[in-house]
Amino acid sequence: MFKVHNFSAGPGILPADVLKQASNACVNFENLNLSLLEISHRSKNYENVMDEARSIIKDLFEVGEDYEVIYLGGGASLQFAMVPYNLLSENGTAAYLNTGVWSTKAIKEAKIIGNTNVIASSEDKNFNYIPKDYSIPSDADYLHITSNNTIFGTQIKKFPKSPIPLVCDMSSDIFSRSINANDFTLIYAGAQKNMGPAGCTMVMVKKEALGKTGRKMLSMLDYQVHIKGGSMYNTPPVFPIYVTLLTLKWLKQNGGISWIEKINQQKSNVLYNEIDRNSLFHGTTSTDDRSQMNVCFLLNKPELEVEFDKLWKDANISGIKGHRDVGGYRASLYNALPIESVNVLVEVMKYFENKFT
Ligand SMILES: *Cc1c(COP(=O)(O)O)cnc(C)c1O
């Protein structure tokens, strides 16, 4: 089969096996002679999918009965609003760490719901580092952080010890490395970066944190309503949830997070080493905060852009054009990207250097 090395930032690469199983389910789901797309979400077969899709999250995160998992539509962007709506009390304050475009958007929504306090920001240097000198106000309702900044290519390596509930947008590095999930009150992630296709968002929340805002809640924006309904208060995005389940099963069956963590480390080491070594490239972020998922780099001689672009396109590499806010290149190394693809990119970078220096 013709092989494309897919470094897309999102929606991102999925395992080939998952795509195959997903397409089979579109035609004949579990030998029902019906498509998954045309059966009731309340059918036994689909209820099993939903149960498994929820329990596998708790399994991979190693958390207990005190957490609930729900799947929602609306993208991670809807969570920018739902988090403060559900956790920020009427007279309270929410603390935010501003590390990029996505946290900025989360802050914008929280400000509409209530009082916010941006305790640190790296905006002064176009978000090329993670702020570390800040104190967390012990009287705030929660602290919101973004574990991986998909656009700027930075990642929080050491999570803050928070005296208040810790909320994290993990959209672009969920299940890429081992973390202590019990340190978080709420974790959310849009599926389309590292755990599935676009169309569903996973929210895992500690039950005890809910129902405390004093706010009269709209049903569709109320986590408790979705928990009570088992993520079926309304018709859930059935297909994206199914493909997310397949992707997480793929992860689990291959060895889980400890397995993928090693591979992700290898992949990013190989690429960052080449960026540092190669005289025609440099990285865009502070070395300590470099993301293992989204590797951003620039050409030292921008006039060679056309030549470099031709080389990687000829090598069947796809999706490494940088985001418009950073320019240059961004190679996303999500879980499903094999190390062979990174090796191909590195070979192209070496060849490019030999040819043009
Ligand atoms: C992509 C992304 C989002 C936005 O996700 P949508 O599903 O498009 O709303 C939010 N946060 C992070 C970290 C992202 O990478």
mmCIF file of C-alpha atoms and ligand atoms in Angstrom:
data_model
loop_
_atom_site.group_PDB
_atom_site.id
_atom_site.type_symbol
_atom_site.label_atom_id
_atom_site.label_comp_id
_atom_site.label_asym_id
_atom_site.label_seq_id
_atom_site.Cartn_x
_atom_site.Cartn_y
_atom_site.Cartn_z
ATOM 1 C CA MET A 1 0.000 0.000 0.000
ATOM 2 C CA PHE A 2 1.140 3.549 -0.749
ATOM 3 C CA LYS A 3 2.435 4.918 2.540
ATOM 4 C CA VAL A 4 1.970 8.522 3.647
ATOM 5 C CA HIS A 5 3.818 9.749 6.722
ATOM 6 C CA ASN A 6 1.056 11.674 8.436
ATOM 7 C CA PHE A 7 2.264 14.371 10.853
ATOM 8 C CA SER A 8 -1.075 16.218 10.941
ATOM 9 C CA ALA A 9 -1.699 18.315 14.080
ATOM 10 C CA GLY A 10 -5.386 17.470 14.250
ATOM 11 C CA PRO A 11 -7.453 15.671 13.337
ATOM 12 C CA GLY A 12 -4.422 13.449 13.552
ATOM 13 C CA ILE A 13 -3.234 10.005 12.541
ATOM 14 C CA LEU A 14 -5.123 6.898 13.702
ATOM 15 C CA PRO A 15 -3.844 3.308 13.716
ATOM 16 C CA ALA A 16 -4.461 1.530 10.383
ATOM 17 C CA ASP A 17 -6.190 -1.354 12.185
ATOM 18 C CA VAL A 18 -8.603 1.052 13.817
ATOM 19 C CA LEU A 19 -9.532 2.603 10.459
ATOM 20 C CA LYS A 20 -10.245 -0.843 9.085
ATOM 21 C CA GLN A 21 -12.427 -1.908 11.997
ATOM 22 C CA ALA A 22 -14.225 1.439 11.890
ATOM 23 C CA SER A 23 -15.011 1.109 8.200
ATOM 24 C CA ASN A 24 -16.281 -2.437 8.710
ATOM 25 C CA ALA A 25 -18.603 -1.200 11.454
ATOM 26 C CA CYS A 26 -20.052 1.328 9.015
ATOM 27 C CA VAL A 27 -21.255 -1.513 6.822
ATOM 28 C CA ASN A 28 -21.922 -4.369 9.214
ATOM 29 C CA PHE A 29 -21.625 -3.718 12.914
ATOM 30 C CA GLU A 30 -20.961 -6.794 15.066
ATOM 31 C CA ASN A 31 -22.663 -9.078 12.516
ATOM 32 C CA LEU A 32 -26.013 -7.374 12.956
ATOM 33 C CA ASN A 33 -26.149 -6.785 9.199
ATOM 34 C CA LEU A 34 -26.753 -3.174 10.117
ATOM 35 C CA SER A 35 -24.414 -0.228 10.126
ATOM 36 C CA LEU A 36 -23.351 1.280 13.441
ATOM 37 C CA LEU A 37 -24.624 4.515 11.898
ATOM 38 C CA GLU A 38 -28.197 3.283 11.606
ATOM 39 C CA ILE A 39 -28.921 1.579 14.925
ATOM 40 C CA SER A 40 -30.307 3.014 18.134
ATOM 41 C CA HIS A 41 -27.837 4.341 20.660
ATOM 42 C CA ARG A 42 -30.010 2.498 23.177
ATOM 43 C CA SER A 43 -29.498 -0.865 21.509
ATOM 44 C CA LYS A 44 -27.673 -3.464 23.589
ATOM 45 C CA ASN A 45 -24.715 -3.457 21.211
ATOM 46 C CA TYR A 46 -24.237 0.268 21.416
ATOM 47 C CA GLU A 47 -24.773 0.444 25.160
ATOM 48 C CA ASN A 48 -21.855 -1.957 25.467
ATOM 49 C CA VAL A 49 -19.726 0.369 23.345
ATOM 50 C CA MET A 50 -20.580 3.305 25.578
ATOM 51 C CA ASP A 51 -19.931 1.368 28.802
ATOM 52 C CA GLU A 52 -16.579 0.188 27.529
ATOM 53 C CA ALA A 53 -15.620 3.610 26.171
ATOM 54 C CA ARG A 54 -16.219 5.056 29.619
ATOM 55 C CA SER A 55 -14.557 2.324 31.641
ATOM 56 C CA ILE A 56 -11.409 2.129 29.498
ATOM 57 C CA ILE A 57 -10.656 5.763 30.396
ATOM 58 C CA LYS A 58 -10.715 4.976 34.116
ATOM 59 C CA ASP A 59 -8.702 1.880 33.442
ATOM 60 C CA LEU A 60 -5.956 3.726 31.548
ATOM 61 C CA PHE A 61 -5.924 6.557 34.088
ATOM 62 C CA GLU A 62 -6.043 4.117 37.021
ATOM 63 C CA VAL A 63 -8.734 5.961 38.932
ATOM 64 C CA GLY A 64 -11.551 4.640 41.093
ATOM 65 C CA GLU A 65 -15.222 5.066 41.846
ATOM 66 C CA ASP A 66 -14.863 8.725 42.791
ATOM 67 C CA TYR A 67 -14.526 9.671 39.102
ATOM 68 C CA GLU A 68 -17.106 9.755 36.318
ATOM 69 C CA VAL A 69 -16.435 9.720 32.597
ATOM 70 C CA ILE A 70 -18.701 11.293 30.003
ATOM 71 C CA TYR A 71 -18.545 11.846 26.256
ATOM 72 C CA LEU A 72 -19.953 15.041 24.794
ATOM 73 C CA GLY A 73 -20.141 16.863 21.500
ATOM 74 C CA GLY A 74 -19.009 20.438 21.005
ATOM 75 C CA GLY A 75 -15.254 19.879 21.010
ATOM 76 C CA ALA A 76 -12.761 20.794 23.681
ATOM 77 C CA SER A 77 -13.867 24.371 22.999
ATOM 78 C CA LEU A 78 -17.247 23.739 24.624
ATOM 79 C CA GLN A 79 -15.369 22.637 27.748
ATOM 80 C CA PHE A 80 -13.795 26.102 27.942
ATOM 81 C CA ALA A 81 -17.332 27.208 28.896
ATOM 82 C CA MET A 82 -18.641 24.099 30.672
ATOM 83 C CA VAL A 83 -15.729 23.942 33.115
ATOM 84 C CA PRO A 84 -16.371 27.371 34.682
ATOM 85 C CA TYR A 85 -20.147 26.931 34.345
ATOM 86 C CA ASN A 86 -19.940 23.756 36.463
ATOM 87 C CA LEU A 87 -17.064 24.551 38.823
ATOM 88 C CA LEU A 88 -16.861 28.318 39.295
ATOM 89 C CA SER A 89 -19.187 29.437 42.074
ATOM 90 C CA GLU A 90 -21.210 32.606 41.719
ATOM 91 C CA ASN A 91 -18.933 34.674 43.965
ATOM 92 C CA GLY A 92 -15.772 32.636 43.520
ATOM 93 C CA THR A 93 -12.660 33.061 41.381
ATOM 94 C CA ALA A 94 -11.040 30.660 38.942
ATOM 95 C CA ALA A 95 -7.251 30.598 38.458
ATOM 96 C CA TYR A 96 -5.771 30.070 34.985
ATOM 97 C CA LEU A 97 -2.291 29.445 33.638
ATOM 98 C CA ASN A 98 -1.998 31.030 30.194
ATOM 99 C CA THR A 99 0.336 29.025 27.984
ATOM 100 C CA GLY A 100 -1.060 29.510 24.499
ATOM 101 C CA VAL A 101 -3.941 29.978 22.108
ATOM 102 C CA TRP A 102 -6.118 27.313 23.742
ATOM 103 C CA SER A 103 -5.673 28.569 27.298
ATOM 104 C CA THR A 104 -6.364 32.107 26.073
ATOM 105 C CA LYS A 105 -9.661 30.889 24.655
ATOM 106 C CA ALA A 106 -10.473 29.027 27.875
ATOM 107 C CA ILE A 107 -9.841 32.223 29.866
ATOM 108 C CA LYS A 108 -12.072 34.244 27.548
ATOM 109 C CA GLU A 109 -15.037 31.952 28.250
ATOM 110 C CA ALA A 110 -14.390 31.737 32.003
ATOM 111 C CA LYS A 111 -14.418 35.540 32.221
ATOM 112 C CA ILE A 112 -17.966 35.544 30.898
ATOM 113 C CA ILE A 113 -19.081 33.066 33.563
ATOM 114 C CA GLY A 114 -17.345 34.638 36.566
ATOM 115 C CA ASN A 115 -14.196 36.051 38.148
ATOM 116 C CA THR A 116 -10.899 34.820 36.774
ATOM 117 C CA ASN A 117 -7.314 35.295 37.850
ATOM 118 C CA VAL A 118 -4.553 34.611 35.320
ATOM 119 C CA ILE A 119 -1.762 33.648 37.712
ATOM 120 C CA ALA A 120 0.995 33.407 35.070
ATOM 121 C CA SER A 121 1.382 33.750 31.319
ATOM 122 C CA SER A 122 4.071 33.173 28.697
ATOM 123 C CA GLU A 123 2.462 35.533 26.214
ATOM 124 C CA ASP A 124 5.440 37.917 26.570
ATOM 125 C CA LYS A 125 7.555 35.508 24.476
ATOM 126 C CA ASN A 126 4.900 34.293 22.048
ATOM 127 C CA PHE A 127 4.217 31.328 24.363
ATOM 128 C CA ASN A 128 7.574 29.653 23.709
ATOM 129 C CA TYR A 129 7.979 28.463 27.305
ATOM 130 C CA ILE A 130 5.970 27.272 30.337
ATOM 131 C CA PRO A 131 5.853 29.747 33.251
ATOM 132 C CA LYS A 132 7.134 28.186 36.481
ATOM 133 C CA ASP A 133 7.300 30.958 39.062
ATOM 134 C CA TYR A 134 3.777 31.431 40.274
ATOM 135 C CA SER A 135 1.784 30.764 43.374
ATOM 136 C CA ILE A 136 -1.625 29.185 43.353
ATOM 137 C CA PRO A 137 -4.273 31.123 45.297
ATOM 138 C CA SER A 138 -5.643 28.724 47.890
ATOM 139 C CA ASP A 139 -9.060 30.375 47.876
ATOM 140 C CA ALA A 140 -9.764 29.982 44.145
ATOM 141 C CA ASP A 141 -12.350 27.397 43.062
ATOM 142 C CA TYR A 142 -9.907 25.640 40.719
ATOM 143 C CA LEU A 143 -6.727 26.004 38.686
ATOM 144 C CA HIS A 144 -6.987 25.412 34.917
ATOM 145 C CA ILE A 145 -3.915 24.338 32.965
ATOM 146 C CA THR A 146 -3.234 23.074 29.433
ATOM 147 C CA SER A 147 -0.871 20.100 29.526
ATOM 148 C CA ASN A 148 0.357 20.437 25.944
ATOM 149 C CA ASN A 149 0.259 23.483 23.719
ATOM 150 C CA THR A 150 -0.514 22.064 20.330
ATOM 151 C CA ILE A 151 0.219 25.282 18.433
ATOM 152 C CA PHE A 152 3.405 26.505 20.115
ATOM 153 C CA GLY A 153 4.906 23.084 20.868
ATOM 154 C CA THR A 154 5.406 23.373 24.616
ATOM 155 C CA GLN A 155 4.381 20.845 27.265
ATOM 156 C CA ILE A 156 4.125 20.874 31.035
ATOM 157 C CA LYS A 157 6.653 18.266 32.217
ATOM 158 C CA LYS A 158 5.943 18.574 35.913
ATOM 159 C CA PHE A 159 2.389 19.338 36.972
ATOM 160 C CA PRO A 160 1.932 21.865 39.785
ATOM 161 C CA LYS A 161 1.138 20.587 43.257
ATOM 162 C CA SER A 162 -2.162 22.328 43.610
ATOM 163 C CA PRO A 163 -3.933 23.056 46.914
ATOM 164 C CA ILE A 164 -7.135 23.631 44.911
ATOM 165 C CA PRO A 165 -8.918 21.391 42.369
ATOM 166 C CA LEU A 166 -6.731 20.979 39.301
ATOM 167 C CA VAL A 167 -8.431 21.070 35.880
ATOM 168 C CA CYS A 168 -6.532 20.147 32.748
ATOM 169 C CA ASP A 169 -7.121 20.418 29.020
ATOM 170 C CA MET A 170 -5.233 17.338 27.777
ATOM 171 C CA SER A 171 -6.561 17.445 24.226
ATOM 172 C CA SER A 172 -3.222 16.980 22.503
ATOM 173 C CA ASP A 173 -1.261 14.702 24.842
ATOM 174 C CA ILE A 174 -3.832 12.545 26.635
ATOM 175 C CA PHE A 175 -2.557 8.973 27.114
ATOM 176 C CA SER A 176 0.839 9.844 25.617
ATOM 177 C CA ARG A 177 2.733 9.531 28.925
ATOM 178 C CA SER A 178 2.123 8.337 32.442
ATOM 179 C CA ILE A 179 0.649 10.849 34.860
ATOM 180 C CA ASN A 180 -0.985 10.597 38.229
ATOM 181 C CA ALA A 181 -4.592 11.199 37.210
ATOM 182 C CA ASN A 182 -5.702 11.167 40.848
ATOM 183 C CA ASP A 183 -4.044 14.588 41.223
ATOM 184 C CA PHE A 184 -6.669 16.073 38.888
ATOM 185 C CA THR A 185 -10.253 16.971 39.654
ATOM 186 C CA LEU A 186 -11.207 17.244 36.005
ATOM 187 C CA ILE A 187 -9.483 16.196 32.784
ATOM 188 C CA TYR A 188 -10.939 16.865 29.350
ATOM 189 C CA ALA A 189 -9.774 16.176 25.828
ATOM 190 C CA GLY A 190 -11.167 16.573 22.349
ATOM 191 C CA ALA A 191 -10.654 13.147 20.791
ATOM 192 C CA GLN A 192 -9.184 14.168 17.451
ATOM 193 C CA LYS A 193 -5.556 14.751 18.447
ATOM 194 C CA ASN A 194 -4.408 11.709 20.330
ATOM 195 C CA MET A 195 -7.297 9.348 21.021
ATOM 196 C CA GLY A 196 -9.789 9.216 18.182
ATOM 197 C CA PRO A 197 -11.554 11.145 15.443
ATOM 198 C CA ALA A 198 -13.191 14.576 15.615
ATOM 199 C CA GLY A 199 -16.717 14.743 17.001
ATOM 200 C CA CYS A 200 -16.509 13.749 20.644
ATOM 201 C CA THR A 201 -14.867 15.096 23.767
ATOM 202 C CA MET A 202 -14.064 13.076 26.862
ATOM 203 C CA VAL A 203 -14.539 14.577 30.312
ATOM 204 C CA MET A 204 -13.404 12.765 33.446
ATOM 205 C CA VAL A 205 -14.475 14.468 36.654
ATOM 206 C CA LYS A 206 -14.467 13.816 40.373
ATOM 207 C CA LYS A 207 -18.092 13.601 41.451
ATOM 208 C CA GLU A 208 -17.549 15.505 44.698
ATOM 209 C CA ALA A 209 -16.598 18.675 42.763
ATOM 210 C CA LEU A 210 -20.008 19.062 41.131
ATOM 211 C CA GLY A 211 -23.214 20.787 42.140
ATOM 212 C CA LYS A 212 -21.604 23.513 44.226
ATOM 213 C CA THR A 213 -21.838 26.683 42.142
ATOM 214 C CA GLY A 214 -25.228 27.949 43.314
ATOM 215 C CA ARG A 215 -26.082 28.457 39.655
ATOM 216 C CA LYS A 216 -29.338 27.389 38.033
ATOM 217 C CA MET A 217 -28.038 25.010 35.370
ATOM 218 C CA LEU A 218 -29.036 24.553 31.730
ATOM 219 C CA SER A 219 -29.444 20.785 31.230
ATOM 220 C CA MET A 220 -27.189 20.335 28.235
ATOM 221 C CA LEU A 221 -24.359 22.233 29.962
ATOM 222 C CA ASP A 222 -24.669 20.383 33.264
ATOM 223 C CA TYR A 223 -22.126 17.589 33.832
ATOM 224 C CA GLN A 224 -24.438 16.007 36.401
ATOM 225 C CA VAL A 225 -27.203 15.649 33.821
ATOM 226 C CA HIS A 226 -24.844 13.867 31.422
ATOM 227 C CA ILE A 227 -23.461 11.656 34.173
ATOM 228 C CA LYS A 228 -26.961 10.673 35.248
ATOM 229 C CA GLY A 229 -27.845 9.913 31.630
ATOM 230 C CA GLY A 230 -24.732 7.779 31.117
ATOM 231 C CA SER A 231 -23.628 10.158 28.325
ATOM 232 C CA MET A 232 -26.981 9.489 26.656
ATOM 233 C CA TYR A 233 -29.063 12.398 27.968
ATOM 234 C CA ASN A 234 -29.312 13.227 24.283
ATOM 235 C CA THR A 235 -28.138 11.193 21.286
ATOM 236 C CA PRO A 236 -24.365 10.947 21.699
ATOM 237 C CA PRO A 237 -21.892 11.183 18.791
ATOM 238 C CA VAL A 238 -22.062 7.402 18.363
ATOM 239 C CA PHE A 239 -19.446 6.894 15.671
ATOM 240 C CA PRO A 240 -16.639 9.109 17.088
ATOM 241 C CA ILE A 241 -17.113 7.436 20.480
ATOM 242 C CA TYR A 242 -16.865 3.997 18.873
ATOM 243 C CA VAL A 243 -13.667 4.911 16.989
ATOM 244 C CA THR A 244 -12.224 6.395 20.186
ATOM 245 C CA LEU A 245 -12.923 3.098 21.936
ATOM 246 C CA LEU A 246 -11.159 1.184 19.143
ATOM 247 C CA THR A 247 -8.145 3.497 19.409
ATOM 248 C CA LEU A 248 -7.903 3.127 23.170
ATOM 249 C CA LYS A 249 -8.232 -0.651 22.879
ATOM 250 C CA TRP A 250 -5.384 -0.583 20.359
ATOM 251 C CA LEU A 251 -3.312 1.321 22.918
ATOM 252 C CA LYS A 252 -4.200 -1.054 25.735
ATOM 253 C CA GLN A 253 -3.654 -4.237 23.743
ATOM 254 C CA ASN A 254 -0.205 -3.098 22.614
ATOM 255 C CA GLY A 255 1.019 -2.436 26.131
ATOM 256 C CA GLY A 256 -0.760 0.666 27.357
ATOM 257 C CA ILE A 257 0.727 3.936 28.461
ATOM 258 C CA SER A 258 4.079 2.578 29.650
ATOM 259 C CA TRP A 259 4.557 1.118 26.163
ATOM 260 C CA ILE A 260 3.565 4.226 24.204
ATOM 261 C CA GLU A 261 5.446 6.559 26.545
ATOM 262 C CA LYS A 262 8.771 4.960 25.606
ATOM 263 C CA ILE A 263 8.009 5.154 21.905
ATOM 264 C CA ASN A 264 6.885 8.767 22.184
ATOM 265 C CA GLN A 265 10.116 9.619 23.988
ATOM 266 C CA GLN A 266 12.158 7.928 21.270
ATOM 267 C CA LYS A 267 10.291 9.667 18.467
ATOM 268 C CA SER A 268 10.676 13.145 19.911
ATOM 269 C CA ASN A 269 14.334 12.562 20.889
ATOM 270 C CA VAL A 270 15.222 11.495 17.354
ATOM 271 C CA LEU A 271 13.594 14.577 15.848
ATOM 272 C CA TYR A 272 14.828 17.162 18.397
ATOM 273 C CA ASN A 273 18.358 15.749 18.144
ATOM 274 C CA GLU A 274 18.280 16.295 14.406
ATOM 275 C CA ILE A 275 16.860 19.824 14.727
ATOM 276 C CA ASP A 276 19.670 20.677 17.184
ATOM 277 C CA ARG A 277 22.360 19.028 15.076
ATOM 278 C CA ASN A 278 21.292 20.218 11.628
ATOM 279 C CA SER A 279 22.779 23.597 10.643
ATOM 280 C CA LEU A 280 19.706 24.502 8.580
ATOM 281 C CA PHE A 281 17.104 24.265 11.382
ATOM 282 C CA HIS A 282 16.387 25.473 14.872
ATOM 283 C CA GLY A 283 13.649 24.737 17.393
ATOM 284 C CA THR A 284 11.229 27.480 18.442
ATOM 285 C CA THR A 285 10.698 26.720 22.135
ATOM 286 C CA SER A 286 12.637 26.681 25.363
ATOM 287 C CA THR A 287 14.497 23.346 25.502
ATOM 288 C CA ASP A 288 13.119 22.340 28.915
ATOM 289 C CA ASP A 289 9.532 22.732 27.816
ATOM 290 C CA ARG A 290 9.659 21.034 24.424
ATOM 291 C CA SER A 291 6.552 19.067 23.559
ATOM 292 C CA GLN A 292 6.853 15.365 22.773
ATOM 293 C CA MET A 293 3.709 15.641 20.690
ATOM 294 C CA ASN A 294 4.086 18.774 18.538
ATOM 295 C CA VAL A 295 7.608 19.581 17.417
ATOM 296 C CA CYS A 296 7.945 23.129 16.039
ATOM 297 C CA PHE A 297 11.007 24.189 14.060
ATOM 298 C CA LEU A 298 12.134 26.886 11.644
ATOM 299 C CA LEU A 299 14.527 27.084 8.711
ATOM 300 C CA ASN A 300 17.708 29.053 9.335
ATOM 301 C CA LYS A 301 17.606 30.111 5.690
ATOM 302 C CA PRO A 302 13.958 30.855 4.912
ATOM 303 C CA GLU A 303 14.898 31.343 1.258
ATOM 304 C CA LEU A 304 15.310 27.538 1.022
ATOM 305 C CA GLU A 305 11.667 26.889 1.914
ATOM 306 C CA VAL A 306 10.599 25.868 -1.599
ATOM 307 C CA GLU A 307 13.462 23.381 -1.844
ATOM 308 C CA PHE A 308 12.781 21.817 1.568
ATOM 309 C CA ASP A 309 9.045 21.605 0.897
ATOM 310 C CA LYS A 310 9.680 19.760 -2.339
ATOM 311 C CA LEU A 311 11.937 17.232 -0.612
ATOM 312 C CA TRP A 312 9.519 16.254 2.131
ATOM 313 C CA LYS A 313 6.567 16.145 -0.200
ATOM 314 C CA ASP A 314 8.529 13.824 -2.508
ATOM 315 C CA ALA A 315 9.180 11.570 0.515
ATOM 316 C CA ASN A 316 5.374 11.206 1.042
ATOM 317 C CA ILE A 317 5.423 13.308 4.185
ATOM 318 C CA SER A 318 2.171 15.131 4.926
ATOM 319 C CA GLY A 319 1.003 17.728 7.438
ATOM 320 C CA ILE A 320 4.206 19.394 8.676
ATOM 321 C CA LYS A 321 3.448 22.995 7.654
ATOM 322 C CA GLY A 322 3.621 25.141 10.806
ATOM 323 C CA HIS A 323 0.652 26.912 12.345
ATOM 324 C CA ARG A 324 0.274 30.496 11.095
ATOM 325 C CA ASP A 325 1.057 31.836 14.604
ATOM 326 C CA VAL A 326 4.540 30.268 14.592
ATOM 327 C CA GLY A 327 5.385 29.707 10.915
ATOM 328 C CA GLY A 328 7.958 27.172 9.756
ATOM 329 C CA TYR A 329 7.174 23.544 10.484
ATOM 330 C CA ARG A 330 5.292 21.488 13.032
ATOM 331 C CA ALA A 331 5.598 17.725 13.121
ATOM 332 C CA SER A 332 2.947 16.129 15.322
ATOM 333 C CA LEU A 333 4.088 12.801 16.755
ATOM 334 C CA TYR A 334 0.832 11.441 18.158
ATOM 335 C CA ASN A 335 0.549 7.910 19.552
ATOM 336 C CA ALA A 336 -0.422 6.302 16.246
ATOM 337 C CA LEU A 337 2.557 7.746 14.327
ATOM 338 C CA PRO A 338 5.207 5.035 13.892
ATOM 339 C CA ILE A 339 8.867 5.849 14.527
ATOM 340 C CA GLU A 340 9.592 4.898 10.897
ATOM 341 C CA SER A 341 7.823 8.098 9.832
ATOM 342 C CA VAL A 342 10.053 10.186 12.088
ATOM 343 C CA ASN A 343 13.105 8.441 10.649
ATOM 344 C CA VAL A 344 11.979 9.346 7.129
ATOM 345 C CA LEU A 345 11.602 13.012 8.104
ATOM 346 C CA VAL A 346 15.055 13.017 9.716
ATOM 347 C CA GLU A 347 16.572 11.455 6.585
ATOM 348 C CA VAL A 348 15.016 14.226 4.478
ATOM 349 C CA MET A 349 16.444 16.879 6.823
ATOM 350 C CA LYS A 350 19.932 15.326 6.571
ATOM 351 C CA TYR A 351 19.744 15.081 2.791
ATOM 352 C CA PHE A 352 18.593 18.705 2.636
ATOM 353 C CA GLU A 353 21.570 19.830 4.707
ATOM 354 C CA ASN A 354 24.029 17.888 2.548
ATOM 355 C CA LYS A 355 22.594 19.369 -0.596
ATOM 356 C CA PHE A 356 22.406 23.020 0.470
ATOM 357 C CA THR A 357 25.440 23.657 2.681
HETATM 358 C C1 LIG B 1 -7.356 21.376 19.376
HETATM 359 C C2 LIG B 1 -7.382 21.810 20.773
HETATM 360 C C3 LIG B 1 -8.521 22.390 21.354
HETATM 361 C C4 LIG B 1 -9.788 22.675 20.577
HETATM 362 O O1 LIG B 1 -10.443 21.531 20.283
HETATM 363 P P1 LIG B 1 -11.845 21.526 19.485
HETATM 364 O O2 LIG B 1 -12.248 20.102 19.596
HETATM 365 O O3 LIG B 1 -11.555 21.984 18.096
HETATM 366 O O4 LIG B 1 -12.770 22.444 20.178
HETATM 367 C C5 LIG B 1 -8.461 22.729 22.696
HETATM 368 N N1 LIG B 1 -7.340 22.540 23.425
HETATM 369 C C6 LIG B 1 -6.238 21.994 22.900
HETATM 370 C C7 LIG B 1 -5.034 21.797 23.758
HETATM 371 C C8 LIG B 1 -6.213 21.611 21.558
HETATM 372 O O5 LIG B 1 -5.105 21.076 21.032
#
